XYZ file of C-alpha atoms in Angstrom:
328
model
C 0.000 0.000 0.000
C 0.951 3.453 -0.655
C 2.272 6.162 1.699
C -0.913 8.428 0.482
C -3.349 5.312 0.768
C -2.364 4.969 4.095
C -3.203 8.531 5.382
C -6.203 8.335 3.070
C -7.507 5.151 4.778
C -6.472 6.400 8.048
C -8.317 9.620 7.573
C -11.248 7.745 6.708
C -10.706 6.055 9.951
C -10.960 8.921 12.054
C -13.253 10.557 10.504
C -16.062 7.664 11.180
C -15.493 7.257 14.212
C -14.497 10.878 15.558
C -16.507 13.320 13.113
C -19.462 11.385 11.757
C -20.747 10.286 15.444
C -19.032 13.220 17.259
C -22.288 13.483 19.206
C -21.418 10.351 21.068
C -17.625 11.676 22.214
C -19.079 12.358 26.004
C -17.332 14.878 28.171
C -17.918 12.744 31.158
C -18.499 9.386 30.281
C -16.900 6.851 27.820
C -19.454 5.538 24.852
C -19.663 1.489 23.746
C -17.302 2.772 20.659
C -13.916 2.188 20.247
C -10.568 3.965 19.800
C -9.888 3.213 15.498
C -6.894 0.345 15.827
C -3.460 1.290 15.846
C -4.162 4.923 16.842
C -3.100 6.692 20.110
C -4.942 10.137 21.823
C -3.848 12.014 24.463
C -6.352 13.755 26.806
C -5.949 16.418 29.394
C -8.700 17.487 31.941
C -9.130 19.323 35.094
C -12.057 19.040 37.203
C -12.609 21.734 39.912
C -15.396 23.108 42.638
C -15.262 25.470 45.753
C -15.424 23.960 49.163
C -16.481 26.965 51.061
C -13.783 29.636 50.583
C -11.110 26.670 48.803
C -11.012 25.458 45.871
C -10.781 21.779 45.348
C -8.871 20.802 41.789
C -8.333 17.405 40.605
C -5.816 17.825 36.977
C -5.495 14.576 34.775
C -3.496 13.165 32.116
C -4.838 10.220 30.048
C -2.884 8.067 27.087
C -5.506 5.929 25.031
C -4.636 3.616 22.807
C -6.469 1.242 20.200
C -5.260 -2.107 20.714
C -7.797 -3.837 18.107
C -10.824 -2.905 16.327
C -12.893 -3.372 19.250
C -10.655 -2.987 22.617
C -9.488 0.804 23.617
C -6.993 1.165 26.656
C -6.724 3.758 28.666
C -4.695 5.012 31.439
C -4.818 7.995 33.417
C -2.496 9.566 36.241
C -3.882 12.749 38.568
C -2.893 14.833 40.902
C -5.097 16.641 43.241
C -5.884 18.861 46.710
C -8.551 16.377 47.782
C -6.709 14.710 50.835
C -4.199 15.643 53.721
C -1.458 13.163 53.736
C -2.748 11.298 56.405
C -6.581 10.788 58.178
C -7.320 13.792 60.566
C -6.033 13.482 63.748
C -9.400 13.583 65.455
C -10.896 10.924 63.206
C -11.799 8.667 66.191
C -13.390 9.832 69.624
C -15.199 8.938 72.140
C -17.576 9.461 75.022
C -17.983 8.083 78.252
C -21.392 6.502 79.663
C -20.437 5.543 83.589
C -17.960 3.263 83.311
C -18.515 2.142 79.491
C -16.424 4.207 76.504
C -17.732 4.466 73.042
C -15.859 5.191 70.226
C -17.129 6.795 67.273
C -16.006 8.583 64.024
C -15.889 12.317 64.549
C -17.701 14.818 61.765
C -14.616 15.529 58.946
C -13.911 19.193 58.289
C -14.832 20.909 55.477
C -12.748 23.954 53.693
C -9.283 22.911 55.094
C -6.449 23.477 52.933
C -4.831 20.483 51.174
C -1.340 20.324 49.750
C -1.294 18.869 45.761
C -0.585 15.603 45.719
C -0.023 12.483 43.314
C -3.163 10.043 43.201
C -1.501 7.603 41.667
C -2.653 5.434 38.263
C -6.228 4.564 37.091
C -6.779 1.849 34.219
C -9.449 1.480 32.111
C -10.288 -1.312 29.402
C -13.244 -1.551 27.026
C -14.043 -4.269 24.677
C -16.957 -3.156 21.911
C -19.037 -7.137 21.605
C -22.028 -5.967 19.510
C -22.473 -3.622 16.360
C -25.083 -3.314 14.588
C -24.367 -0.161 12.359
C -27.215 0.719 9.684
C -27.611 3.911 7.057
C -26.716 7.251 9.967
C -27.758 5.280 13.192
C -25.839 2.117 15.212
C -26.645 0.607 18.465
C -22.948 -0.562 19.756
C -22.243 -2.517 23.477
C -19.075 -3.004 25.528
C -17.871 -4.780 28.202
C -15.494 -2.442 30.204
C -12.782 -3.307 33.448
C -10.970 -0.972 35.152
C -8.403 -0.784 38.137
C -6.718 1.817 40.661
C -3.752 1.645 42.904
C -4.715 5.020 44.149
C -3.797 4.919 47.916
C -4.647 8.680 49.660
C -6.100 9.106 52.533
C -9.462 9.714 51.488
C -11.927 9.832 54.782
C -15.264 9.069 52.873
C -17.007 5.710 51.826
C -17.844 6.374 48.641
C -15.235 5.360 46.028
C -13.939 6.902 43.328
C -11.450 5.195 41.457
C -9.560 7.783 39.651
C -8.431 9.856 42.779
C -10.185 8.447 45.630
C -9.700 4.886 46.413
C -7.526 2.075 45.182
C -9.571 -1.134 43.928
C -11.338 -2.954 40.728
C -14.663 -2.249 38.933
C -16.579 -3.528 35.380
C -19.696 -2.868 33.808
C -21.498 -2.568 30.315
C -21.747 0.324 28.198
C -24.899 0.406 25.603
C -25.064 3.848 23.170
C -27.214 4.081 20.477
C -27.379 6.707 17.698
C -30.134 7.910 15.095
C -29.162 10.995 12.991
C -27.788 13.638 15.231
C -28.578 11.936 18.488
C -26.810 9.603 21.007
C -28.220 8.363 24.320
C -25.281 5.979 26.174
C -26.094 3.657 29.449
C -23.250 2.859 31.599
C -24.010 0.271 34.730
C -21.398 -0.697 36.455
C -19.896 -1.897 40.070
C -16.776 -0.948 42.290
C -15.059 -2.694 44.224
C -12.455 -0.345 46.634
C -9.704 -1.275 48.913
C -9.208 0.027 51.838
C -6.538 2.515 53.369
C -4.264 2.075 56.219
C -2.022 4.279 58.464
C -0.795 4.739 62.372
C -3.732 6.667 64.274
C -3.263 8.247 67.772
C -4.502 6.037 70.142
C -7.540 8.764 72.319
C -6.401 6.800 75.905
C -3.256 8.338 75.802
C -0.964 5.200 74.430
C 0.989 4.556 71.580
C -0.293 5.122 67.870
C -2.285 2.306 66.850
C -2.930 0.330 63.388
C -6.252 1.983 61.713
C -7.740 1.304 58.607
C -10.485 2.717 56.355
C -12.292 -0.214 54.081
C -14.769 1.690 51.577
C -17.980 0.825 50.553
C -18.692 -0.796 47.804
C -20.383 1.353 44.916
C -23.043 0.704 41.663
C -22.252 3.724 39.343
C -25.569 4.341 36.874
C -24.427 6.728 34.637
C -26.976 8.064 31.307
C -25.940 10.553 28.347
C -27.013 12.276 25.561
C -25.458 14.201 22.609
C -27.200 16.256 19.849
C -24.980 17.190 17.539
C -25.402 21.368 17.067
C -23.449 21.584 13.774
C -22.814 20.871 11.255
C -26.405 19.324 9.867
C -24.539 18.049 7.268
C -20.670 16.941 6.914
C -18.819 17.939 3.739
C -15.155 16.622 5.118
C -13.147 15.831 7.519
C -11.845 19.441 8.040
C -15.225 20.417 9.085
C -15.722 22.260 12.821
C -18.276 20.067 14.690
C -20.026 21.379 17.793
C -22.404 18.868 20.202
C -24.130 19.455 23.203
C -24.623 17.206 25.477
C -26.698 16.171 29.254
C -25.144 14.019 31.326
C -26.639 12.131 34.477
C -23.884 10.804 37.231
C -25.403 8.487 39.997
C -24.098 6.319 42.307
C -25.426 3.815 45.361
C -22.239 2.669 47.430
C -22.643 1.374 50.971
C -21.403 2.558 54.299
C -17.404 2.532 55.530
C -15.689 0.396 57.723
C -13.429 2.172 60.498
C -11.476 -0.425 62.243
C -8.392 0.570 64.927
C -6.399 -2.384 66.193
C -8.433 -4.784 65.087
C -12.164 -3.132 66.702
C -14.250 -1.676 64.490
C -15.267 1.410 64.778
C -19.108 3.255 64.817
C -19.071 5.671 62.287
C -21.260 8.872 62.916
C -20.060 10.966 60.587
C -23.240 11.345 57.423
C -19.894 10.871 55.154
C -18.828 7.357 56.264
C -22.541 6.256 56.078
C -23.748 4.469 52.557
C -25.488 7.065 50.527
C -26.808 7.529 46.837
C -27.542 10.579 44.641
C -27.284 11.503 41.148
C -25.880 14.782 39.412
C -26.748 16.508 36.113
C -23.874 17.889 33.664
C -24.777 20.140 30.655
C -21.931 20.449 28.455
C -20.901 21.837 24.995
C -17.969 20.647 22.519
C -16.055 21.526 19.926
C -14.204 19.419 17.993
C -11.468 20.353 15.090
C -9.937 18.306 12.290
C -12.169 14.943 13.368
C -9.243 14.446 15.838
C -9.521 17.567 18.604
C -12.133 17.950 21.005
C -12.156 20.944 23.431
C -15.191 20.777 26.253
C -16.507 21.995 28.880
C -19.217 21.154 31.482
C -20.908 22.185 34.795
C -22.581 19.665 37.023
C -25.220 20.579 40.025
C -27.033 18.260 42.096
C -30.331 16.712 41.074
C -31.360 14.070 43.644
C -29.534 13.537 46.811
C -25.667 14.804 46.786
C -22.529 13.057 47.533
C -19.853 14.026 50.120
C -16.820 13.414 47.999
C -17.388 16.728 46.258
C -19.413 19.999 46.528
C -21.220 21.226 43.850
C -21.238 23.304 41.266
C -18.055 21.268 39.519
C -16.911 22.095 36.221
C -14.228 20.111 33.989
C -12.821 21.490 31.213
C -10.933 19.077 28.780
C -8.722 18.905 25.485
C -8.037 15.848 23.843
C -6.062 14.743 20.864
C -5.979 11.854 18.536
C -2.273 10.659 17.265
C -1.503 8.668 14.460
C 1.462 7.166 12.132
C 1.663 6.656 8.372
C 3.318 3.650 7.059
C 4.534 3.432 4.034
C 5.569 0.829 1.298
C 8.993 -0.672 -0.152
């Protein structure tokens, strides 16, 4: 094959599955599509909200790759000021009743300053097993797996694999697309560690052995995407804008405080199990069928989680790489 078949064919490629269902690209979420084979991306993003009078900022880095025609690899290392280096000091208390002692989790504090810190790495793998692609619609399904060896010292039970908690998760991924619509499903389940560090002992002895296991999590995650322009495409060149509406949610179950081997009561409304779900409008642009540039703004819609306040915004820039071969 020729050197200008090869960027012809590649083109063509990209321009599938970037341009022509641009609408399905989600800010937020990843659809059942797949990465083209062979070609890499780069994506940068920072998510950021105001707790009380300080700003909270998570900034990410991600490398995708297409391994095959239908599995897309991704991984992603963060750095954030969501965590102290170590639990608060006063994370365990107690009271007295006569001559009994409880011991309890004491309410976290809100709007303390956090130094920046390295999360650590977040994997995520995504195998496309049905396509049925017809005349400007599809209806596409994945299988996806990820993993974290994030290890901060995050004080809340729910999990959050990029820059929370350390652990394992899969789920299925279902978008379907008619003209200049997409709708996506994700459903999927986490499974965190834990976290583990020396805690004062509150009698007055020697620091003692106290871990954090999180709670595990069902994520339940819907978007759509109209795409705004163009109505029709005319090449690859083309500027393409979408908007999208994305719905977070998540049911994870309460936290596990245990200090030298006793487990702890937890009092604290953020070590409890909880559920909510958020709402994201967003807008895109996307350049060349291989640059996107986004932006989105998320506020609570049922419930709210204690991981993050709310408004948050992310704004993102992503990039897709890729290599001509040519012949003898």
């Amino acid at each position: 094959m020729s050197c200008k078949a090869s960027v012809i064919l590649l083109l063509l490629a990209l321009v599938f599955s970037v341009q022509a269902h641009g609408q399905e690209l989600y800010i937020l979420n990843e659809p059942a599509s797949s990465v083209p084979k062979g070609v890499w991306g780069l994506r940068v993003f920072s998510q950021n909200y105001k707790e009380y009078s300080t700003t909270r900022s998570l900034h990410a880095l991600r490398v995708m790759y297409g391994a095959t025609p239908k599995l897309s690899l991704m991984a992603t290392a963060s750095i954030s000021n969501h965590h102290d280096r170590k639990l608060p000091k006063d994370l365990i208390n107690h009271t007295h009743v006569g001559n009994q002692t409880n011991y309890y989790t004491a309410a976290i504090k809100r709007g303390v300053h956090y130094p920046y810190q390295f999360n650590g790495i977040y994997l995520f793998a995504k195998y496309r097993f049905i396509t049925r692609d017809d005349k400007n619609k599809h209806f596409r399904m994945a299988a996806y797996a990820d993993w974290s060896n994030v290890g901060v010292a995050h004080d809340e039970a729910e999990p959050n694999l990029m820059d929370d908690t350390g652990g394992y998760g899969f789920g299925i991924i279902s978008t379907w697309l008619k003209n200049r619509f997409a709708a996506s499903l994700t459903t999927g389940f986490i499974k965190p560690g834990s976290y583990s560090e020396m805690q004062r002992d509150i009698t007055g002895g020697p620091d003692l052995p106290t871990k954090i296991q999180y709670g595990n999590a069902i994520k339940y995650n819907l978007s759509f995407g109209y795409r705004l322009y163009p109505k029709k495409y005319e090449g690859y060149e083309q500027v393409n804008w979408n908007l999208y509406i994305e719905l977070i949610g998540k049911t994870y179950d309460a936290a596990t405080v245990v200090q030298n081997g006793t487990e702890i009561t937890a009092r604290t409304s953020a070590l409890k199990k909880g559920s909510y779900m958020e709402i994201y409008p967003g807008i895109q642009r996307i350049i060349n069928s291989n640059t996107r540039i986004e932006f989105c703004y998320g506020f609570e819609l049922i419930g709210y989680s204690y991981v993050h306040f709310t408004p948050l915004w992310t704004i993102g820039i992503q990039r897709y790489f890729y290599q001509v071969r040519g012949t003898k």
